[in-house]
XYZ file of C-alpha atoms in Angstrom:
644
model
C -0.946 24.385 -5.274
C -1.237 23.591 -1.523
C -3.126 25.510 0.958
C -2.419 26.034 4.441
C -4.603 26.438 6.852
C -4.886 27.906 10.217
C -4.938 25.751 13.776
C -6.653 25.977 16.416
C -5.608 28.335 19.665
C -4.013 25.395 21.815
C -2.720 23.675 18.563
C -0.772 26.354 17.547
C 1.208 26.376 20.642
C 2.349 22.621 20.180
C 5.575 22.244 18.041
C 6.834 19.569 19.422
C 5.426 16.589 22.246
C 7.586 19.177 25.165
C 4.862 21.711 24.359
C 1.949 19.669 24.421
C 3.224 18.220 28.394
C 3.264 21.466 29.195
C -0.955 21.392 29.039
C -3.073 19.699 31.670
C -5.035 16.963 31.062
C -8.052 18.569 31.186
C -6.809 20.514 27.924
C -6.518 17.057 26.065
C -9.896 17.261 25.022
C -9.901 20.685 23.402
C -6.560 19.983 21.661
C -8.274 16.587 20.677
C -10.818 18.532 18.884
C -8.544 21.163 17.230
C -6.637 18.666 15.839
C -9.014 16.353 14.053
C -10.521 19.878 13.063
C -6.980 20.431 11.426
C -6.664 17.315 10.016
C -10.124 18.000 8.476
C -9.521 21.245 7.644
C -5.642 20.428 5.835
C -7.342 16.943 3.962
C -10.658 18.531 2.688
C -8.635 21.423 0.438
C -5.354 19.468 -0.219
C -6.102 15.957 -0.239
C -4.856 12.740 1.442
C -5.434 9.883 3.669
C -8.195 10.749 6.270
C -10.620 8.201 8.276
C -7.574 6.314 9.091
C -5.497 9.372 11.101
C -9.000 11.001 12.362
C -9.725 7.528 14.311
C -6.752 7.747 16.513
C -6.233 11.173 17.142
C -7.281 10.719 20.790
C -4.574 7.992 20.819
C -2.108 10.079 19.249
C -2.148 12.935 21.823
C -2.072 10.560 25.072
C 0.652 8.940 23.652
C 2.833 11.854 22.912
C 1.408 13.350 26.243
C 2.304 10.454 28.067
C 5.775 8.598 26.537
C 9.061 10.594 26.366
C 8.919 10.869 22.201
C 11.226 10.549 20.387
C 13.525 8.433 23.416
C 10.375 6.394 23.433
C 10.221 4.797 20.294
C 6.386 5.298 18.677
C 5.910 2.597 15.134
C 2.850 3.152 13.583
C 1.440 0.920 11.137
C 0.006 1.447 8.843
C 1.702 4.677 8.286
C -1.525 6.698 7.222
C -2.713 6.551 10.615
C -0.063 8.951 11.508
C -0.764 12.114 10.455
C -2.026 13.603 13.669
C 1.556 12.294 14.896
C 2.989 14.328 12.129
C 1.408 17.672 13.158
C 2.505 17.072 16.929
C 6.077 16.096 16.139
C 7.124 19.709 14.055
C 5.106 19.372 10.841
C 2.241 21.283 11.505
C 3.636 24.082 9.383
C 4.342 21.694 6.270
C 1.765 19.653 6.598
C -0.272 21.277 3.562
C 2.552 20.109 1.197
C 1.510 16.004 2.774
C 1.898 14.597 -0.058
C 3.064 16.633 -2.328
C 6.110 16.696 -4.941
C 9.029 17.665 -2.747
C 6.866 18.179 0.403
C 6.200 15.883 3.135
C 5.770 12.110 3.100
C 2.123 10.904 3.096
C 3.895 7.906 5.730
C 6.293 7.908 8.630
C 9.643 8.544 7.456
C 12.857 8.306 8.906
C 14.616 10.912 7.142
C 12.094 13.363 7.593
C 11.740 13.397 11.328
C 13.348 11.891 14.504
C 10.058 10.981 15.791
C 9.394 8.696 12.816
C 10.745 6.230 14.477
C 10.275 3.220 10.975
C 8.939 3.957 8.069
C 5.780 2.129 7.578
C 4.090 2.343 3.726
C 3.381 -1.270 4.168
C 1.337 -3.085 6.811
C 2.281 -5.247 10.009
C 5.626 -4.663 10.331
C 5.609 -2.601 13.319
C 5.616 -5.265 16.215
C 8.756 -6.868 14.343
C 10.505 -3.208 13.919
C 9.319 -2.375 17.774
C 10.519 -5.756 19.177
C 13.651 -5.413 17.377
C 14.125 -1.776 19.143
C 13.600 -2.965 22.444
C 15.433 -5.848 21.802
C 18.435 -3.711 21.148
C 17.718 -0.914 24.095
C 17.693 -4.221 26.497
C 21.462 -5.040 25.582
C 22.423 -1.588 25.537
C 21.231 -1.251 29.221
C 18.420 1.514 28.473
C 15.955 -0.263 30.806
C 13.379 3.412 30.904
C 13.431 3.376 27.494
C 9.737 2.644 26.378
C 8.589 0.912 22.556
C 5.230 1.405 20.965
C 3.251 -0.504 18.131
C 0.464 0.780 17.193
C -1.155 -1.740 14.735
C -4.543 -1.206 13.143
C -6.731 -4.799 13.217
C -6.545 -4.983 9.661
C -2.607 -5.509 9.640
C -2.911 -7.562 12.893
C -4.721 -10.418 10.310
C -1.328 -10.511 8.545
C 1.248 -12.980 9.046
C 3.914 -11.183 9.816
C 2.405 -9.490 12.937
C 1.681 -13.421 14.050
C 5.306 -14.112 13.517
C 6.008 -11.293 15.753
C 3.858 -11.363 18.267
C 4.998 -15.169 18.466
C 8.644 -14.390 18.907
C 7.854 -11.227 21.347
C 6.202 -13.580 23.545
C 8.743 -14.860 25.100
C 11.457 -12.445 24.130
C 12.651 -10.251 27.658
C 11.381 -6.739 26.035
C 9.717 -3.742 27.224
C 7.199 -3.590 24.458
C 3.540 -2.503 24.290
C 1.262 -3.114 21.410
C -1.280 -0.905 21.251
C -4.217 -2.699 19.024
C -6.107 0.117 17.133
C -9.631 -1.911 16.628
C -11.793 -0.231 14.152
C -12.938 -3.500 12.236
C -10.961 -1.816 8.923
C -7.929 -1.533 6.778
C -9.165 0.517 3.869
C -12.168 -1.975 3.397
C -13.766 -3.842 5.880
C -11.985 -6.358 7.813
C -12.668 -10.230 6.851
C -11.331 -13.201 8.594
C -11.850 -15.233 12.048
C -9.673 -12.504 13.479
C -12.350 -9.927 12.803
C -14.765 -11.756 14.654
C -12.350 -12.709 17.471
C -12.320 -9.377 17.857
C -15.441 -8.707 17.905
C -16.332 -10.775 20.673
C -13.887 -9.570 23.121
C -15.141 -6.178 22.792
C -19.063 -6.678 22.869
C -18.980 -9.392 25.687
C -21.236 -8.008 27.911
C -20.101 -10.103 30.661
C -16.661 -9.857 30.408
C -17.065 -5.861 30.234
C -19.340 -5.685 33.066
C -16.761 -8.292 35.180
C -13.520 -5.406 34.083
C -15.290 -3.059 35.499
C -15.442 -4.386 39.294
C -11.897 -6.787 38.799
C -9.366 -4.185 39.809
C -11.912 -3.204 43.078
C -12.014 -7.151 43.379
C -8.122 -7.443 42.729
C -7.039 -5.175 45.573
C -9.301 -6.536 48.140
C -8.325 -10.205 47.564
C -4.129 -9.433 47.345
C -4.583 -7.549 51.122
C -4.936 -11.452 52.834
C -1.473 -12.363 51.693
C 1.724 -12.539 50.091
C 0.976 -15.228 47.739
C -2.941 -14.024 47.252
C -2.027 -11.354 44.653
C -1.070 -14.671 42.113
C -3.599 -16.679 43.676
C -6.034 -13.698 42.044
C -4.321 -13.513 38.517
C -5.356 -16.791 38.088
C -8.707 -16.595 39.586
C -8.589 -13.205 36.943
C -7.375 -15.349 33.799
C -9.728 -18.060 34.699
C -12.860 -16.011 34.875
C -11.581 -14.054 31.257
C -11.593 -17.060 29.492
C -14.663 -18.708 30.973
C -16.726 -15.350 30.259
C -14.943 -15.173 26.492
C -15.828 -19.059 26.021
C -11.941 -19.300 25.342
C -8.646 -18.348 26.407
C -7.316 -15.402 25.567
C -5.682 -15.381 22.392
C -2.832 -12.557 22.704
C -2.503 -13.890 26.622
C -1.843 -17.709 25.020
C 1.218 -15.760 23.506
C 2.606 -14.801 26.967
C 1.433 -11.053 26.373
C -0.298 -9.616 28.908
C -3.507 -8.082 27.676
C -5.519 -4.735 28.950
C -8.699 -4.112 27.548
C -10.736 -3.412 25.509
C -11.006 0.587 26.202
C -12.804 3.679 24.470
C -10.081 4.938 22.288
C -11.795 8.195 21.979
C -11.756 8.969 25.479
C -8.161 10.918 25.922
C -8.075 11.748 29.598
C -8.776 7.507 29.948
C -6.008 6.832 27.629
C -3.573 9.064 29.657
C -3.819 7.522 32.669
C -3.744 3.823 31.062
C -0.715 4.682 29.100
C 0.787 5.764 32.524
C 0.134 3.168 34.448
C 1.561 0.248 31.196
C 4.494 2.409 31.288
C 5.737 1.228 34.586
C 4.644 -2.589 33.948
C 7.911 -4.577 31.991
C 7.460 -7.914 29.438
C 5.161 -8.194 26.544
C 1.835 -5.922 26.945
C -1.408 -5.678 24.664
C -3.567 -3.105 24.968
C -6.994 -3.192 23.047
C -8.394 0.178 21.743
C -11.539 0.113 19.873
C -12.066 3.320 18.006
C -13.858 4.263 15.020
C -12.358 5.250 11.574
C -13.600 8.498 10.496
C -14.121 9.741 13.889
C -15.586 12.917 13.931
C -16.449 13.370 10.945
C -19.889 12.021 10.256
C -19.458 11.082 6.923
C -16.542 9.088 7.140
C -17.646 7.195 10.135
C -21.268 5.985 8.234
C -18.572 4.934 4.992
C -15.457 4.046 5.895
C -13.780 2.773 2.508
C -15.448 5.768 0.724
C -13.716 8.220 3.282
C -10.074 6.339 3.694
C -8.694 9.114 0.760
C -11.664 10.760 -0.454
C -9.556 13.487 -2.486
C -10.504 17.192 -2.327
C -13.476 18.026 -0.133
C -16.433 20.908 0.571
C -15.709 19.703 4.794
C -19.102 21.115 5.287
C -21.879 19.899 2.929
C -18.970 16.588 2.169
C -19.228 16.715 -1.215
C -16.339 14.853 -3.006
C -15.292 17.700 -5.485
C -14.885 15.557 -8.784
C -13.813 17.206 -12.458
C -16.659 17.010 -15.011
C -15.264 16.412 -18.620
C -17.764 17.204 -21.469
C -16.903 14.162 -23.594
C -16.087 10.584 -22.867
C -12.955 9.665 -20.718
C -10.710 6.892 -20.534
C -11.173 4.534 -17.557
C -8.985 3.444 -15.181
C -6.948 0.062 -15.891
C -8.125 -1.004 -12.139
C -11.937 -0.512 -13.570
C -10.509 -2.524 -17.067
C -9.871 -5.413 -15.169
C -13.013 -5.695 -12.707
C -15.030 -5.236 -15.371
C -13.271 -7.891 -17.480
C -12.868 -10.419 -15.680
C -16.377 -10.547 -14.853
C -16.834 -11.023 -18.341
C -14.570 -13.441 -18.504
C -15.915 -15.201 -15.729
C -19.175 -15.586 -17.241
C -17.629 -17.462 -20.497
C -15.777 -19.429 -17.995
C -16.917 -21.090 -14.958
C -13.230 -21.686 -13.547
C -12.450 -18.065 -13.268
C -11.989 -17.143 -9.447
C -10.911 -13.325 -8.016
C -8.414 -13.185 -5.104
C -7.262 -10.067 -3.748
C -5.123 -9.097 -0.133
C -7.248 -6.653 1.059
C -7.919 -4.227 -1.980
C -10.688 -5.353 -3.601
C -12.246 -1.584 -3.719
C -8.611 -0.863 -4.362
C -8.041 -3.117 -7.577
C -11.715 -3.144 -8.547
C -12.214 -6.865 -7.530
C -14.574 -5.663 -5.441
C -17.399 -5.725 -9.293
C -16.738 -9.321 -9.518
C -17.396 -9.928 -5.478
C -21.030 -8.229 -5.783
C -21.439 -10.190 -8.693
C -20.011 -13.597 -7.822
C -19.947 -13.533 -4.002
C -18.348 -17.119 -4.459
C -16.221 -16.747 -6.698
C -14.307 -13.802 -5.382
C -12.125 -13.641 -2.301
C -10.411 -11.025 -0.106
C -8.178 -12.851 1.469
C -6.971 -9.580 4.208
C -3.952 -8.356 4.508
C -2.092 -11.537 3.510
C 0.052 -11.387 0.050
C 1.850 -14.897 0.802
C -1.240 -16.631 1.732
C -3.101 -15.225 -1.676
C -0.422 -16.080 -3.750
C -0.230 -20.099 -2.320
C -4.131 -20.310 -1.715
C -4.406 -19.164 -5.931
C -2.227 -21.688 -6.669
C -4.030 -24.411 -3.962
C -7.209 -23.257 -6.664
C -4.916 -23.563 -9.233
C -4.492 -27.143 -8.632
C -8.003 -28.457 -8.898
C -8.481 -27.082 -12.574
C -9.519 -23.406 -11.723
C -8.224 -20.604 -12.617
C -7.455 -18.066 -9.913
C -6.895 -13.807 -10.670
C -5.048 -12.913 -8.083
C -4.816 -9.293 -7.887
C -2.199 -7.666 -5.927
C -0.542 -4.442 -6.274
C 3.040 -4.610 -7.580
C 5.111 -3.450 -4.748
C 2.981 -5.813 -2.189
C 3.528 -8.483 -4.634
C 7.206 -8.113 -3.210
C 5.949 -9.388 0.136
C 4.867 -12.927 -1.767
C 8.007 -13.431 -4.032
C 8.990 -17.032 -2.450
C 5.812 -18.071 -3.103
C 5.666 -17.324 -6.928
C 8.361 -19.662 -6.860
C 7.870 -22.282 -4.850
C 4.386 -22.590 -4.965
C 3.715 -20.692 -8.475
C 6.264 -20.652 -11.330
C 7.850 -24.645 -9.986
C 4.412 -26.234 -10.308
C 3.647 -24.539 -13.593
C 0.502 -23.623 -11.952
C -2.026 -21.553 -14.323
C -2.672 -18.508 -11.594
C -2.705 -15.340 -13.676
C -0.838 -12.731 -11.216
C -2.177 -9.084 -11.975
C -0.037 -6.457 -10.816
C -1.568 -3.032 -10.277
C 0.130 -0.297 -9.833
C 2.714 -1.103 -11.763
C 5.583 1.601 -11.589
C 5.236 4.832 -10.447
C 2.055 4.769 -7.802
C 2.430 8.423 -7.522
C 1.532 10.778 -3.970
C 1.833 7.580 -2.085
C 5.410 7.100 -2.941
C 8.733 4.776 -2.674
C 6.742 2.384 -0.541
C 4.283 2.039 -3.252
C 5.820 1.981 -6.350
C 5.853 -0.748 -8.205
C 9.101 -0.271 -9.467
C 10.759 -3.406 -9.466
C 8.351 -6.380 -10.686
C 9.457 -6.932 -14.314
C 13.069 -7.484 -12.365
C 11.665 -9.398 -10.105
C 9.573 -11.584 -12.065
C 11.744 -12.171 -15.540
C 14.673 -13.678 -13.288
C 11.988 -16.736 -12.466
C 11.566 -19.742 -14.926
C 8.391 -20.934 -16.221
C 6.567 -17.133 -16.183
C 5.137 -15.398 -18.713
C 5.366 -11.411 -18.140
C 3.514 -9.178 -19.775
C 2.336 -5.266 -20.079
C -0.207 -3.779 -21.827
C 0.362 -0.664 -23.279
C -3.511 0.274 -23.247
C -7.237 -0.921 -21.918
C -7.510 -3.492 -25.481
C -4.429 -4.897 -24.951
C -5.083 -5.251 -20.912
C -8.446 -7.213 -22.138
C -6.357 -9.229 -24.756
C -3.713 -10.409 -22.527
C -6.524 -11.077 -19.719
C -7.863 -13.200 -21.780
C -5.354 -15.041 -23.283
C -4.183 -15.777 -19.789
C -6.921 -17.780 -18.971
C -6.873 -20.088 -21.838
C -6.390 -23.871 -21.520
C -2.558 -24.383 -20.619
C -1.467 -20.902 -20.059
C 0.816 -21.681 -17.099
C 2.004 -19.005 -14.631
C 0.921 -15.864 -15.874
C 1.688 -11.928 -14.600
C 0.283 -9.048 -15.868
C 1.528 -5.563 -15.022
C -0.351 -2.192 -15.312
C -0.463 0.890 -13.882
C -2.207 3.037 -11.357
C -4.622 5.578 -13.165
C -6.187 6.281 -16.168
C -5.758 4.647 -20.098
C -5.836 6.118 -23.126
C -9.138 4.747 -24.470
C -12.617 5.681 -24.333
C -13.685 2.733 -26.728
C -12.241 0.139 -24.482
C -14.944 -2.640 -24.421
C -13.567 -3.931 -27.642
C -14.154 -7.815 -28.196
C -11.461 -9.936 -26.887
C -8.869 -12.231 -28.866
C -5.956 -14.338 -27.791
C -2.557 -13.279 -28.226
C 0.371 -14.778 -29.157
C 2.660 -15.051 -25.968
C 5.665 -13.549 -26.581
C 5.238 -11.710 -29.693
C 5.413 -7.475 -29.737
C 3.987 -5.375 -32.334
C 5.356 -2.725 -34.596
C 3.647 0.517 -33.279
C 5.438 2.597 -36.136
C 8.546 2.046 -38.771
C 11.337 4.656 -38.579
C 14.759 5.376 -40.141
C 18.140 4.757 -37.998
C 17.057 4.210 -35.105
C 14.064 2.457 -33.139
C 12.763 2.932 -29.522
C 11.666 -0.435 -27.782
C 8.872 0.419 -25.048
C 7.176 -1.985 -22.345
C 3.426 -1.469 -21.377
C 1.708 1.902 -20.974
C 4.668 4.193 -20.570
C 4.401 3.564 -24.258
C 2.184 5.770 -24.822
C 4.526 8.696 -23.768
C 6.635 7.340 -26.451
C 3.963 7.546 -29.502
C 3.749 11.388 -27.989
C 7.479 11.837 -28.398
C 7.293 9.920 -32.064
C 4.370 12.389 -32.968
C 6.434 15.434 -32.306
C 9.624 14.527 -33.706
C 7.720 13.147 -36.764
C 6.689 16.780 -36.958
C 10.376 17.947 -37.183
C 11.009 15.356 -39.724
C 12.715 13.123 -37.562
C 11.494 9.914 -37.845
C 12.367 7.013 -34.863
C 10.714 3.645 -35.492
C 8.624 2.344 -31.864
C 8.108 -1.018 -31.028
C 5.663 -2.556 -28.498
C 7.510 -5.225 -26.759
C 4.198 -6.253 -24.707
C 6.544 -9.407 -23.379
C 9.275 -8.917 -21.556
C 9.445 -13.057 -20.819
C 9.563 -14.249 -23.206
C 10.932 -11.705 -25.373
C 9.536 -11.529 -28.961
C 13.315 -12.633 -30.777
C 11.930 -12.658 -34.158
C 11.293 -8.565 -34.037
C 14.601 -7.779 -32.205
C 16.530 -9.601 -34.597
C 14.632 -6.922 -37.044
C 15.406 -4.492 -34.845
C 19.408 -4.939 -34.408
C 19.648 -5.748 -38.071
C 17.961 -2.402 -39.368
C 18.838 0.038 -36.483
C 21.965 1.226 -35.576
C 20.767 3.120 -32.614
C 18.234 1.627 -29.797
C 16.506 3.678 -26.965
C 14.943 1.308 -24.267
C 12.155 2.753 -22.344
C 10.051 1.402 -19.318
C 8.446 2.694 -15.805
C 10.774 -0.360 -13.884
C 14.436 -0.055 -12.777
C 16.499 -0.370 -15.043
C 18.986 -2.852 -13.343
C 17.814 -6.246 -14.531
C 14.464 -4.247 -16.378
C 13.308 -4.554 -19.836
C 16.335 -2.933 -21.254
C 18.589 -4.884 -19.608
C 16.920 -8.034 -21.807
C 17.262 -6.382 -24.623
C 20.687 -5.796 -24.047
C 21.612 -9.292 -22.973
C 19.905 -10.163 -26.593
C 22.416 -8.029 -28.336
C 24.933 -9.469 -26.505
C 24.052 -12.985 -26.823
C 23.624 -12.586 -30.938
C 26.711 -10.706 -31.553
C 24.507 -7.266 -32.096
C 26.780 -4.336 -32.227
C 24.039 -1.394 -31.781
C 24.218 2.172 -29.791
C 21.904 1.413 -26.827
C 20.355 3.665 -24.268
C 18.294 2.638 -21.669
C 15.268 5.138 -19.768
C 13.827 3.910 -16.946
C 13.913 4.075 -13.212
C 17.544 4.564 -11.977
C 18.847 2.953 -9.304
C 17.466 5.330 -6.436
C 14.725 5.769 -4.172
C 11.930 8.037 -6.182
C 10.173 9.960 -3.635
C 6.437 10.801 -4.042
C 4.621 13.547 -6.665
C 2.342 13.306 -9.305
C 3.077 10.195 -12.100
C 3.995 13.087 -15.040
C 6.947 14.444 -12.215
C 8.332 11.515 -11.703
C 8.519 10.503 -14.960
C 9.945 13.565 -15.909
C 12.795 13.961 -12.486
C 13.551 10.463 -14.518
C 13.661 10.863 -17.647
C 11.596 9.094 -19.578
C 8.509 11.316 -20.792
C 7.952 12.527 -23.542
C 9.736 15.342 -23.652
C 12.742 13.294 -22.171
C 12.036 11.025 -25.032
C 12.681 14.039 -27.283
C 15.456 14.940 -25.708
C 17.343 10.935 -25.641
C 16.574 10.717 -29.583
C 18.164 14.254 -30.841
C 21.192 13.579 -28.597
C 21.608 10.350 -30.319
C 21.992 12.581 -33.515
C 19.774 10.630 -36.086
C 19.121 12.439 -39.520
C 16.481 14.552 -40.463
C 14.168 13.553 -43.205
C 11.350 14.982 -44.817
C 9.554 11.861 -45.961
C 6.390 10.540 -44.652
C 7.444 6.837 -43.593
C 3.952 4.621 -43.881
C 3.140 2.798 -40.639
């Protein structure tokens, strides 16, 4: 149950950016205050994002002060930077149900506000979306019309901001790029980027030379007409001398402002003013801290990025105690195993885009500094630099949750899945990712991935199996390997069983049955031994089947399948357009099966965000769903006990 909270005096006034220009700027500061209080307040009781939107909320109220939202288009990214932007734009009301089934989006969203200008679950697409806005408000002749990036130096490392900021370069656009420097994404920043970065903003030379240039500037563009470009040179010169190099964003034709306190509002203001009325590419460099203003979260950023439930005065994490063991989480089964693995076998290598706390890679990188990499925010490039490993006899984990796994599809082709390259791709977050929603489920990689030749694609349905398939992944000849599992925790508390190979493609028999049989893929299977138990208990008595492959598909037990069942219930946490059913289905068809088949899985819809057990259940395929599928299908009653 969410709880709302009250605001502050000034805060409550501000429904909407009109309200908050309606304060002077010496107010910017108080209403600053009250709403990273709010923020604090809201996060600490109901959960959510939090260093991430408490490092720009200075940022957030000069720009709403200043630009005329929502005319002015405003693209955050990544989106959970945005939740002081939220609470200014109308939401301040909602804003306990963030994240919440049926409340408000934990990201920008374009159906749920007109001030959400893109929505923005994934990272570095805002100077593409922003260009591509004032690209359009060019032709349509709305030269006042102002557009906004505001892109946190994590996503800047990704390639698709570099293709962007390429092509904005010399596109004719009224665009400013605001970069939010805070040296993180969720954990800390890696790349030449990051120190790039870095020294721009502690140069003491170049800071002490901005502070006298504009003094300098005016003085030297009095003497004549053509002095003023005389001086922009002299200016460019003398930046790149004191910086030992030109400047990088200014080598793209963008011209760059900075660096400035982001924390200082009134500052911000008048900056944001004065950009407005300056046309072509801009850049301007904020450095701000994530976390600020609340002590804990700026002294541990990745700790603080979504703590969960909070005491927002002593900062204890409140965590539930259990009195026996409990399962782990898969993400905890794999960083644990593969630095197992990786100390029976020296080829073993981590890779991870910028999750490595995240996926638990982050075990394996304390462990074996060199022999685990976060690569940043970069899904292609950790896809092609595994298989570049991959090549030289090694054997690359890369680690990337499902729905950014999207991002790298050409290259599990081209540079994967062609080559027969042994790069075992593990895929967290597999289906539903829960609160953080559509952007982040993983709804569509068994699709994705069954379509391409050479893979195998696999699920466990628990932490052994997870281990099991781990292993047999690295094994001499393995090929192009993915592994899918989801967020959360198993169903095992005596996990760290001893490994063994599996056979690739082959399923398992989870329980026999009478008329008809439900085929399940990975863990969602689980739901189904739940449904099996109860119905067992009304002496109904459906046979389950592990399919653990979905490429390639275990033939032998389907062929026992469609010869002893009449009736055939598919169930998996992927869409069901070109899923696991859908295989089974072109089996049937293929062999001449004649069988009554119904398929549960995701439908083909956006699922919004909740908890995993709501969304499973809005879908229909929990257990009680399950339930439901199998008596509809009218099989028989029968009181015998049928042996596994």
């Amino acid at each position: 149950m969410s709880m709302q909270v009250p605001a502050g005096d000034l805060l409550q006034k501000i429904n909407s950016p009109s309200d908050l220009k309606q304060f002077s700027e010496d107010d910017l500061e108080q209403i600053s205050q009250q709403l990273r209080q709010y923020i604090i307040d809201v996060v600490s009781v109901n959960g959510g994002h939090f260093g991430a939107s408490l490092g720009v909320v200075e940022l957030t109220v000069a720009l709403h002060y200043v630009l005329n939202t929502p005319y002015d288009q405003l693209v955050w990214d990544v989106g959970h930077q945005a939740y002081g932007h939220k609470i200014l734009t109308g939401r301040r009301d909602n804003f306990h149900t963030n994240r919440m089934y049926k409340g408000l989006s934990g990201f920008p969203k374009r159906t749920e506000s007109e001030y959400d200008t893109f929505g923005v679950g994934h990272s570095s697409t805002s100077i593409s979306a922003a260009l591509g806005m004032a690209v359009a408000s060019h032709y349509k002749g709305e030269k006042d019309r102002q557009h906004v990036a505001v892109i946190g130096d994590g996503a800047m490392g990704s390639g698709m901001a570099f293709e962007a900021l390429n092509h904005a370069g010399i596109a004719n656009s009224n665009l400013l790029v605001i970069l939010n420097d805070n040296n993180m994404s969720i954990d800390p920043n890696v790349g030449a980027l990051k120190e790039y970065f870095a020294d721009i903003t502690t140069s003491k030379p170049y800071n002490s030379f901005r502070a006298d240039i504009g003094y300098v500037l005016s003085k030297i563009s009095a003497i004549g007409p053509d002095a003023l470009k005389y001086a922009k040179k002299l200016e460019k010169s003398i930046k790149g001398t004191l910086l030992k190099q030109s400047n990088f964003f200014e080598a793209l034709k963008f011209r760059y402002f900075g660096p400035i306190d982001g924390h200082d509002v009134k500052h911000l203001a008048k900056v944001l003013r004065d950009l407005r009325d300056i046309p072509g590419p801009k850049l301007l460099h904020c450095v701000t801290v994530k976390g600020k203003g609340y002590a804990l979260a700026e002294k541990d950023q990745t700790k603080w990025h979504a703590p969960g439930l909070f005491d927002k005065i002593t900062g204890e994490i409140k965590k539930t105690y259990y009195d026996k063991p409990q399962p782990p989480k898969y993400q905890d089964v794999f960083g644990h195993t593969i630095i197992e693995l990786a100390e029976q076998n020296p080829k073993i290598m981590g890779i991870t885009p910028a999750m490595p706390s995240g996926c638990s890679l982050n075990l394996m990188m304390k462990a074996m500094p060199d022999r685990a990499f976060d690569v940043g925010i970069a899904e292609q490039h950790a896809v092609t630099f595994s298989a570049g490993l991959a090549t030289q006899g090694l054997v690359p984990f890369c680690n990337i949750y499902s729905s950014f796994m999207q991002r790298a599809f050409d290259q599990v082709v081209h540079d994967v899945a062609i080559q027969k390259l042994n790069v075992v791709m593990c895929l967290d977050r597999a289906g539903f990712a829960g609160v953080d929603g559509p952007t982040h489920h993983g709804a569509y990689d068994l699709a994705y991935m069954r379509c391409i030749p050479n893979l195998v694609v696999s699920a466990p349905m628990n932490e052994e199996e997870l281990r099991n398939l781990m292993y047999t992944a690295q094994l001499e000849n393995a090929g192009p390997f993915v592994i899918r599992y989801p967020r959360g925790n198993g169903v095992m508390v005596d996990w760290q069983r001893p490994m063994k190979a599996l056979t690739v493609g082959k399923g398992r028999k989870i329980s026999d049955g009478e008329e008809l049989a439900i085929l399940s893929i990975g863990a969602i299977g689980n739901e189904v031994v739940k449904a099996t138990a109860e119905l067992n208990n009304e002496g109904l008595y459906p046979a389950h089947y592990d399919l653990r492959f979905v490429k390639p598909l275990d033939e032998a037990m389907l062929h026992e399948v469609f010869t002893k069942y009449s009736k055939v219930i598919t169930v998996e946490d992927g869409c069901l357009e070109g899923g696991a059913g859908s295989a089974v289905l072109e089996f049937m068809a293929d062999h001449k099966y004649n069988a009554e088949v119904t398929r549960l899985g995701i439908p083909d819809a956006v699922i919004e965000h909740g908890e995993q057990p709501e969304l499973w259940a809005e879908c229909g395929f929990d257990a009680a769903s399950i339930i439901r599928t199998v008596k509809n299908m009218g099989i028989t009653q029968n009181r015998h006990i049928i042996a596994s």
